[in-house]
Amino acid sequence: MQLIDGKATAAAIKAEIAGEVEQMVSAGGRRPHLAAVLVGHDGGSETYVKNKVKACEECGFRSTLVRYEEDVTEEELLDCVRRLNEDDTVDGFIVQLPLPPHISEQKVIETIDYRKDVDGFHPVNVGRMAIGLPCYISATPKGILELLRRYGIVTSGKKCVVLGRSNIVGKPMAQLMMQKDYGDATVTVCHSHSRDLKEECRAADILIAAIGRPGFVTADMVKNGAVVIDVGTTRVPDASRKSGYRLSGDVDFENVASRCSYISPVPGGVGPMTICMLMLNTLAAGKKEYYG
Ligand code: GUN
């Protein structure tokens, strides 16, 4: 069994990005500029955004954090999005989700100029991804593809089961794993209403778990020699930690790991790759790689 080290891989990629940025700057170019919009004070969102700003520093990017209180109106937030769309000094930006219930996330996402949508959530980017055109690909599935590629894991022709059908992970992951230029695999998507879920999982050469239920994937659901990618990051209370919680994956790692050829742990697997892929998307935005 080989552990997939997302932390080390992410550090290597950030160093590669930083090297490229210094070359761009030496050649007279601008540093890529990412803006992040954060509404309210949700602990998880605060941490994510703080880590995104830190990653920008590590990559040599410029970053701007725009903050609003929880009671910002939808129109104020949409105006902010429109300003960022028009701001030529900003290459790409994100609006951290979730948003308060009085604001339509979909409206916000659709107001973002798809050419600056480094999260890859805008329907134009989602649609272009689905038909294999150049676009921003959302960070978690992109990070998983990058881990599989860097670990030399062959996916072509393999049976891949994706557990979960969210717009951010499950759906794009399944799309990419089936595409000729990415996974080139035979893909099955399972969810809370799938019949024979255990049998489907047991048939998988590559099992990608993204359902947000701690320890859901047990040893009897994993074929010997399978590759298991754990996308789960549920916070479970843990009084022994300073933070009061620990992150728990969707896979019962202790009992599953010995069966696998490769397995990604939580934490330290997919998680660190996600922010790193946002940085790769921002680099592409800075170079106007997809949309001129
Ligand atoms: N909330 C949780 N993950 C993400 C993400 O990748 N992007 C944004 N904008 N919000 C999130």
mmCIF file of C-alpha atoms and ligand atoms in Angstrom:
data_model
loop_
_atom_site.group_PDB
_atom_site.id
_atom_site.type_symbol
_atom_site.label_atom_id
_atom_site.label_comp_id
_atom_site.label_asym_id
_atom_site.label_seq_id
_atom_site.Cartn_x
_atom_site.Cartn_y
_atom_site.Cartn_z
ATOM 1 C CA MET A 1 0.000 0.000 0.000
ATOM 2 C CA GLN A 2 1.278 3.441 -0.920
ATOM 3 C CA LEU A 3 0.067 6.576 0.774
ATOM 4 C CA ILE A 4 -0.808 9.458 -1.561
ATOM 5 C CA ASP A 5 0.869 12.489 -0.012
ATOM 6 C CA GLY A 6 -1.192 15.504 -1.035
ATOM 7 C CA LYS A 7 0.696 17.834 1.277
ATOM 8 C CA ALA A 8 4.080 17.128 -0.323
ATOM 9 C CA THR A 9 2.601 17.176 -3.838
ATOM 10 C CA ALA A 10 0.897 20.513 -3.189
ATOM 11 C CA ALA A 11 4.137 21.991 -1.810
ATOM 12 C CA ALA A 12 6.019 20.857 -4.934
ATOM 13 C CA ILE A 13 3.393 22.361 -7.257
ATOM 14 C CA LYS A 14 3.355 25.674 -5.351
ATOM 15 C CA ALA A 15 7.154 25.830 -5.685
ATOM 16 C CA GLU A 16 6.790 25.208 -9.447
ATOM 17 C CA ILE A 17 4.204 27.996 -9.686
ATOM 18 C CA ALA A 18 6.410 30.393 -7.678
ATOM 19 C CA GLY A 19 9.310 29.675 -10.060
ATOM 20 C CA GLU A 20 7.147 30.418 -13.083
ATOM 21 C CA VAL A 21 5.831 33.641 -11.533
ATOM 22 C CA GLU A 22 9.352 34.921 -10.859
ATOM 23 C CA GLN A 23 10.212 34.224 -14.511
ATOM 24 C CA MET A 24 7.091 36.108 -15.620
ATOM 25 C CA VAL A 25 8.026 39.060 -13.403
ATOM 26 C CA SER A 26 11.673 39.049 -14.595
ATOM 27 C CA ALA A 27 10.379 39.159 -18.161
ATOM 28 C CA GLY A 28 8.419 42.320 -17.303
ATOM 29 C CA GLY A 29 5.067 40.643 -16.645
ATOM 30 C CA ARG A 30 2.612 41.206 -13.787
ATOM 31 C CA ARG A 31 2.079 38.949 -10.810
ATOM 32 C CA PRO A 32 -1.218 37.053 -11.105
ATOM 33 C CA HIS A 33 -3.825 38.692 -8.843
ATOM 34 C CA LEU A 34 -6.515 36.702 -7.006
ATOM 35 C CA ALA A 35 -9.321 38.406 -5.098
ATOM 36 C CA ALA A 36 -11.415 36.548 -2.528
ATOM 37 C CA VAL A 37 -14.779 37.727 -1.218
ATOM 38 C CA LEU A 38 -15.737 36.541 2.257
ATOM 39 C CA VAL A 39 -19.173 37.138 3.776
ATOM 40 C CA GLY A 40 -19.633 36.771 7.534
ATOM 41 C CA HIS A 41 -17.426 34.971 10.042
ATOM 42 C CA ASP A 42 -18.051 31.238 9.580
ATOM 43 C CA GLY A 43 -15.050 29.450 11.112
ATOM 44 C CA GLY A 44 -14.530 27.051 8.218
ATOM 45 C CA SER A 45 -14.783 29.786 5.565
ATOM 46 C CA GLU A 46 -12.412 32.059 7.536
ATOM 47 C CA THR A 47 -9.822 29.259 7.632
ATOM 48 C CA TYR A 48 -10.205 28.414 3.936
ATOM 49 C CA VAL A 49 -9.856 32.040 2.857
ATOM 50 C CA LYS A 50 -6.890 32.630 5.181
ATOM 51 C CA ASN A 51 -5.196 29.604 3.632
ATOM 52 C CA LYS A 52 -5.969 30.839 0.114
ATOM 53 C CA VAL A 53 -4.356 34.212 0.873
ATOM 54 C CA LYS A 54 -1.333 32.421 2.375
ATOM 55 C CA ALA A 55 -1.031 30.176 -0.681
ATOM 56 C CA CYS A 56 -1.040 33.298 -2.896
ATOM 57 C CA GLU A 57 1.959 34.607 -0.937
ATOM 58 C CA GLU A 58 3.762 31.271 -1.350
ATOM 59 C CA CYS A 59 3.172 31.396 -5.109
ATOM 60 C CA GLY A 60 4.257 35.029 -5.492
ATOM 61 C CA PHE A 61 0.733 36.176 -6.406
ATOM 62 C CA ARG A 62 -0.938 39.402 -5.431
ATOM 63 C CA SER A 63 -4.089 38.824 -3.375
ATOM 64 C CA THR A 64 -6.964 40.991 -2.183
ATOM 65 C CA LEU A 65 -9.491 40.032 0.470
ATOM 66 C CA VAL A 66 -12.892 41.744 0.320
ATOM 67 C CA ARG A 67 -14.984 41.287 3.470
ATOM 68 C CA TYR A 68 -18.668 41.816 4.141
ATOM 69 C CA GLU A 69 -20.741 41.308 7.252
ATOM 70 C CA GLU A 70 -23.386 38.570 7.359
ATOM 71 C CA ASP A 71 -26.169 41.149 6.707
ATOM 72 C CA VAL A 72 -24.804 42.375 3.345
ATOM 73 C CA THR A 73 -27.630 42.536 0.810
ATOM 74 C CA GLU A 74 -27.646 40.425 -2.332
ATOM 75 C CA GLU A 75 -27.491 43.585 -4.456
ATOM 76 C CA GLU A 76 -24.422 44.900 -2.572
ATOM 77 C CA LEU A 77 -22.663 41.587 -3.102
ATOM 78 C CA LEU A 78 -23.637 41.463 -6.790
ATOM 79 C CA ASP A 79 -22.268 45.022 -7.177
ATOM 80 C CA CYS A 80 -18.984 43.837 -5.667
ATOM 81 C CA VAL A 81 -18.881 40.954 -8.176
ATOM 82 C CA ARG A 82 -19.549 43.380 -11.057
ATOM 83 C CA ARG A 83 -16.753 45.678 -9.836
ATOM 84 C CA LEU A 84 -14.315 42.765 -9.724
ATOM 85 C CA ASN A 85 -15.435 41.696 -13.210
ATOM 86 C CA GLU A 86 -14.496 45.169 -14.478
ATOM 87 C CA ASP A 87 -11.271 45.567 -12.505
ATOM 88 C CA ASP A 88 -8.450 44.948 -14.986
ATOM 89 C CA THR A 89 -5.910 44.520 -12.175
ATOM 90 C CA VAL A 90 -7.793 41.403 -10.937
ATOM 91 C CA ASP A 91 -7.096 38.253 -12.987
ATOM 92 C CA GLY A 92 -9.462 35.960 -11.132
ATOM 93 C CA PHE A 93 -11.673 35.928 -8.058
ATOM 94 C CA ILE A 94 -13.775 33.703 -5.856
ATOM 95 C CA VAL A 95 -16.761 34.271 -3.608
ATOM 96 C CA GLN A 96 -16.363 31.908 -0.676
ATOM 97 C CA LEU A 97 -19.356 29.607 -0.175
ATOM 98 C CA PRO A 98 -21.657 29.013 1.618
ATOM 99 C CA LEU A 99 -23.399 32.386 1.570
ATOM 100 C CA PRO A 100 -26.113 33.449 4.057
ATOM 101 C CA PRO A 101 -29.582 32.104 3.153
ATOM 102 C CA HIS A 102 -30.920 35.495 1.988
ATOM 103 C CA ILE A 103 -28.397 35.533 -0.879
ATOM 104 C CA SER A 104 -28.766 33.323 -3.958
ATOM 105 C CA GLU A 105 -25.471 31.499 -4.474
ATOM 106 C CA GLN A 106 -26.479 30.625 -8.023
ATOM 107 C CA LYS A 107 -27.170 34.271 -8.875
ATOM 108 C CA VAL A 108 -23.769 35.259 -7.480
ATOM 109 C CA ILE A 109 -21.978 32.493 -9.400
ATOM 110 C CA GLU A 110 -23.730 33.428 -12.644
ATOM 111 C CA THR A 111 -22.835 37.111 -12.199
ATOM 112 C CA ILE A 112 -19.116 36.305 -12.055
ATOM 113 C CA ASP A 113 -17.448 36.820 -15.445
ATOM 114 C CA TYR A 114 -16.656 33.228 -16.484
ATOM 115 C CA ARG A 115 -13.259 34.446 -17.735
ATOM 116 C CA LYS A 116 -12.358 35.293 -14.104
ATOM 117 C CA ASP A 117 -14.155 32.323 -12.500
ATOM 118 C CA VAL A 118 -11.094 30.520 -11.113
ATOM 119 C CA ASP A 119 -13.383 28.302 -8.977
ATOM 120 C CA GLY A 120 -14.813 26.871 -12.210
ATOM 121 C CA PHE A 121 -18.374 27.095 -10.848
ATOM 122 C CA HIS A 122 -19.930 29.265 -13.604
ATOM 123 C CA PRO A 123 -22.205 27.307 -15.975
ATOM 124 C CA VAL A 124 -19.975 28.303 -18.930
ATOM 125 C CA ASN A 125 -16.967 26.656 -17.289
ATOM 126 C CA VAL A 126 -19.006 23.650 -16.126
ATOM 127 C CA GLY A 127 -20.395 23.206 -19.656
ATOM 128 C CA ARG A 128 -17.030 23.629 -21.345
ATOM 129 C CA MET A 129 -15.515 21.101 -18.929
ATOM 130 C CA ALA A 130 -18.286 18.622 -19.754
ATOM 131 C CA ILE A 131 -17.507 18.765 -23.472
ATOM 132 C CA GLY A 132 -13.745 18.858 -23.058
ATOM 133 C CA LEU A 133 -13.033 22.497 -23.991
ATOM 134 C CA PRO A 134 -10.319 24.585 -22.273
ATOM 135 C CA CYS A 135 -11.741 26.129 -19.073
ATOM 136 C CA TYR A 136 -11.314 26.547 -15.338
ATOM 137 C CA ILE A 137 -11.892 23.173 -13.702
ATOM 138 C CA SER A 138 -13.062 23.180 -10.095
ATOM 139 C CA ALA A 139 -10.242 22.654 -7.682
ATOM 140 C CA THR A 140 -11.072 19.389 -5.920
ATOM 141 C CA PRO A 141 -11.575 17.194 -9.009
ATOM 142 C CA LYS A 142 -8.624 18.889 -10.690
ATOM 143 C CA GLY A 143 -6.469 18.138 -7.625
ATOM 144 C CA ILE A 144 -7.499 14.480 -7.653
ATOM 145 C CA LEU A 145 -6.596 14.150 -11.360
ATOM 146 C CA GLU A 146 -3.235 15.762 -10.612
ATOM 147 C CA LEU A 147 -2.554 13.336 -7.743
ATOM 148 C CA LEU A 148 -3.435 10.332 -9.936
ATOM 149 C CA ARG A 149 -1.183 11.664 -12.712
ATOM 150 C CA ARG A 150 1.776 12.485 -10.465
ATOM 151 C CA TYR A 151 1.608 9.063 -8.777
ATOM 152 C CA GLY A 152 1.593 7.376 -12.194
ATOM 153 C CA ILE A 153 -1.749 5.698 -11.489
ATOM 154 C CA VAL A 154 -3.204 4.348 -14.733
ATOM 155 C CA THR A 155 -6.892 5.222 -15.108
ATOM 156 C CA SER A 156 -7.506 4.464 -18.793
ATOM 157 C CA GLY A 157 -9.948 1.591 -19.212
ATOM 158 C CA LYS A 158 -10.290 1.106 -15.455
ATOM 159 C CA LYS A 159 -13.542 0.916 -13.545
ATOM 160 C CA CYS A 160 -13.993 4.055 -11.474
ATOM 161 C CA VAL A 161 -16.759 4.520 -8.910
ATOM 162 C CA VAL A 162 -17.529 8.038 -7.697
ATOM 163 C CA LEU A 163 -19.482 8.129 -4.438
ATOM 164 C CA GLY A 164 -21.448 11.385 -4.319
ATOM 165 C CA ARG A 165 -23.048 13.658 -6.910
ATOM 166 C CA SER A 166 -22.396 17.209 -5.682
ATOM 167 C CA ASN A 167 -21.909 19.991 -8.208
ATOM 168 C CA ILE A 168 -18.473 20.818 -6.758
ATOM 169 C CA VAL A 169 -16.971 17.313 -6.560
ATOM 170 C CA GLY A 170 -19.014 14.249 -7.575
ATOM 171 C CA LYS A 171 -20.446 15.462 -10.897
ATOM 172 C CA PRO A 172 -17.287 17.105 -12.300
ATOM 173 C CA MET A 173 -15.165 14.205 -11.035
ATOM 174 C CA ALA A 174 -17.320 11.690 -12.904
ATOM 175 C CA GLN A 175 -17.253 13.848 -16.055
ATOM 176 C CA LEU A 176 -13.482 14.147 -15.997
ATOM 177 C CA MET A 177 -12.827 10.509 -15.183
ATOM 178 C CA MET A 178 -14.875 9.446 -18.202
ATOM 179 C CA GLN A 179 -13.258 11.879 -20.652
ATOM 180 C CA LYS A 180 -10.688 10.579 -23.109
ATOM 181 C CA ASP A 181 -8.129 13.298 -22.349
ATOM 182 C CA TYR A 182 -8.397 12.913 -18.563
ATOM 183 C CA GLY A 183 -9.475 9.690 -16.831
ATOM 184 C CA ASP A 184 -10.544 7.676 -19.895
ATOM 185 C CA ALA A 185 -12.187 5.298 -17.397
ATOM 186 C CA THR A 186 -15.525 3.515 -17.148
ATOM 187 C CA VAL A 187 -17.403 5.545 -14.561
ATOM 188 C CA THR A 188 -20.273 4.756 -12.203
ATOM 189 C CA VAL A 189 -21.744 7.394 -9.907
ATOM 190 C CA CYS A 190 -23.321 6.187 -6.653
ATOM 191 C CA HIS A 191 -25.348 8.241 -4.167
ATOM 192 C CA SER A 192 -27.679 7.937 -1.204
ATOM 193 C CA HIS A 193 -30.377 6.211 -3.278
ATOM 194 C CA SER A 194 -28.160 3.783 -5.189
ATOM 195 C CA ARG A 195 -29.137 0.140 -4.969
ATOM 196 C CA ASP A 196 -26.341 -2.400 -4.507
ATOM 197 C CA LEU A 197 -23.966 0.376 -3.466
ATOM 198 C CA LYS A 198 -21.577 -2.010 -1.722
ATOM 199 C CA GLU A 199 -21.333 -4.273 -4.756
ATOM 200 C CA GLU A 200 -20.755 -1.289 -7.063
ATOM 201 C CA CYS A 201 -17.925 -0.058 -4.835
ATOM 202 C CA ARG A 202 -16.405 -3.525 -4.560
ATOM 203 C CA ALA A 203 -16.092 -3.673 -8.342
ATOM 204 C CA ALA A 204 -14.092 -0.435 -8.494
ATOM 205 C CA ASP A 205 -10.426 -0.270 -9.486
ATOM 206 C CA ILE A 206 -10.536 3.386 -8.438
ATOM 207 C CA LEU A 207 -12.952 4.479 -5.719
ATOM 208 C CA ILE A 208 -13.460 8.197 -5.119
ATOM 209 C CA ALA A 209 -15.461 8.892 -1.957
ATOM 210 C CA ALA A 210 -17.125 12.306 -1.734
ATOM 211 C CA ILE A 211 -20.315 11.898 0.284
ATOM 212 C CA GLY A 212 -19.394 13.654 3.521
ATOM 213 C CA ARG A 213 -20.189 10.732 5.827
ATOM 214 C CA PRO A 214 -17.297 9.889 8.149
ATOM 215 C CA GLY A 215 -16.050 6.314 7.840
ATOM 216 C CA PHE A 216 -18.762 5.368 5.291
ATOM 217 C CA VAL A 217 -16.440 3.266 3.106
ATOM 218 C CA THR A 218 -15.646 0.098 5.021
ATOM 219 C CA ALA A 219 -13.197 -2.698 4.160
ATOM 220 C CA ASP A 220 -15.925 -4.956 2.729
ATOM 221 C CA MET A 221 -16.637 -2.285 0.071
ATOM 222 C CA VAL A 222 -13.106 -2.204 -1.316
ATOM 223 C CA LYS A 223 -11.551 -4.611 -3.802
ATOM 224 C CA ASN A 224 -8.051 -5.854 -3.054
ATOM 225 C CA GLY A 225 -5.525 -3.658 -4.833
ATOM 226 C CA ALA A 226 -7.957 -0.774 -5.424
ATOM 227 C CA VAL A 227 -6.970 2.894 -5.478
ATOM 228 C CA VAL A 228 -9.021 4.800 -2.875
ATOM 229 C CA ILE A 229 -9.319 8.583 -2.911
ATOM 230 C CA ASP A 230 -10.965 10.114 0.153
ATOM 231 C CA VAL A 231 -12.530 13.538 -0.402
ATOM 232 C CA GLY A 232 -14.389 13.667 2.926
ATOM 233 C CA THR A 233 -13.571 16.474 5.346
ATOM 234 C CA THR A 234 -16.238 16.346 8.023
ATOM 235 C CA ARG A 235 -15.456 18.155 11.264
ATOM 236 C CA VAL A 236 -16.113 15.815 14.185
ATOM 237 C CA PRO A 237 -15.897 17.019 17.791
ATOM 238 C CA ASP A 238 -12.626 16.052 19.491
ATOM 239 C CA ALA A 239 -12.018 17.423 22.980
ATOM 240 C CA SER A 240 -8.336 16.407 22.826
ATOM 241 C CA ARG A 241 -7.663 18.970 20.054
ATOM 242 C CA LYS A 242 -7.050 22.634 20.655
ATOM 243 C CA SER A 243 -9.543 23.485 17.893
ATOM 244 C CA GLY A 244 -12.149 21.195 19.495
ATOM 245 C CA TYR A 245 -12.550 19.111 16.329
ATOM 246 C CA ARG A 246 -10.703 16.870 13.907
ATOM 247 C CA LEU A 247 -11.229 16.229 10.216
ATOM 248 C CA SER A 248 -12.709 12.869 9.348
ATOM 249 C CA GLY A 249 -12.678 11.308 5.887
ATOM 250 C CA ASP A 250 -15.382 9.215 4.201
ATOM 251 C CA VAL A 251 -13.170 6.119 4.406
ATOM 252 C CA ASP A 252 -12.569 3.860 7.415
ATOM 253 C CA PHE A 253 -8.846 4.315 6.805
ATOM 254 C CA GLU A 254 -7.643 2.005 9.563
ATOM 255 C CA ASN A 255 -9.390 -1.037 8.121
ATOM 256 C CA VAL A 256 -9.357 -0.122 4.432
ATOM 257 C CA ALA A 257 -5.732 0.977 3.904
ATOM 258 C CA SER A 258 -4.145 -2.495 3.920
ATOM 259 C CA ARG A 259 -6.371 -3.618 1.012
ATOM 260 C CA CYS A 260 -5.397 -0.720 -1.265
ATOM 261 C CA SER A 261 -2.616 -0.264 -3.801
ATOM 262 C CA TYR A 262 -2.863 3.501 -3.135
ATOM 263 C CA ILE A 263 -4.913 5.480 -0.627
ATOM 264 C CA SER A 264 -5.182 9.177 0.122
ATOM 265 C CA PRO A 265 -5.420 10.006 3.849
ATOM 266 C CA VAL A 266 -7.479 12.679 5.634
ATOM 267 C CA PRO A 267 -5.971 15.086 6.449
ATOM 268 C CA GLY A 268 -3.008 15.420 4.084
ATOM 269 C CA GLY A 269 -4.487 13.869 0.941
ATOM 270 C CA VAL A 270 -6.930 15.686 -1.335
ATOM 271 C CA GLY A 271 -7.380 18.708 0.969
ATOM 272 C CA PRO A 272 -3.994 20.410 0.432
ATOM 273 C CA MET A 273 -4.326 19.894 -3.333
ATOM 274 C CA THR A 274 -7.565 21.862 -3.535
ATOM 275 C CA ILE A 275 -6.112 25.285 -2.699
ATOM 276 C CA CYS A 276 -3.082 24.456 -4.798
ATOM 277 C CA MET A 277 -5.326 23.890 -7.854
ATOM 278 C CA LEU A 278 -6.969 27.271 -7.216
ATOM 279 C CA MET A 279 -3.453 28.674 -7.487
ATOM 280 C CA LEU A 280 -2.911 26.839 -10.812
ATOM 281 C CA ASN A 281 -6.211 28.287 -12.078
ATOM 282 C CA THR A 282 -5.108 31.755 -10.960
ATOM 283 C CA LEU A 283 -1.804 31.330 -12.782
ATOM 284 C CA ALA A 284 -3.763 30.387 -15.913
ATOM 285 C CA ALA A 285 -5.953 33.477 -15.379
ATOM 286 C CA GLY A 286 -2.845 35.666 -15.073
ATOM 287 C CA LYS A 287 -1.564 34.232 -18.367
ATOM 288 C CA LYS A 288 -5.022 34.556 -19.972
ATOM 289 C CA GLU A 289 -4.528 30.912 -20.893
ATOM 290 C CA TYR A 290 -8.130 29.882 -21.552
ATOM 291 C CA TYR A 291 -9.953 33.029 -22.581
ATOM 292 C CA GLY A 292 -7.416 35.370 -24.227
HETATM 293 N N1 GUN B 1 -16.531 26.520 -0.084
HETATM 294 C C1 GUN B 1 -16.046 25.269 0.055
HETATM 295 N N2 GUN B 1 -15.222 24.983 -0.977
HETATM 296 C C2 GUN B 1 -15.203 26.071 -1.771
HETATM 297 C C3 GUN B 1 -14.526 26.374 -2.980
HETATM 298 O O1 GUN B 1 -13.790 25.576 -3.555
HETATM 299 N N3 GUN B 1 -14.751 27.626 -3.485
HETATM 300 C C4 GUN B 1 -15.575 28.510 -2.887
HETATM 301 N N4 GUN B 1 -15.736 29.699 -3.482
HETATM 302 N N5 GUN B 1 -16.219 28.251 -1.768
HETATM 303 C C5 GUN B 1 -16.032 27.038 -1.211
#
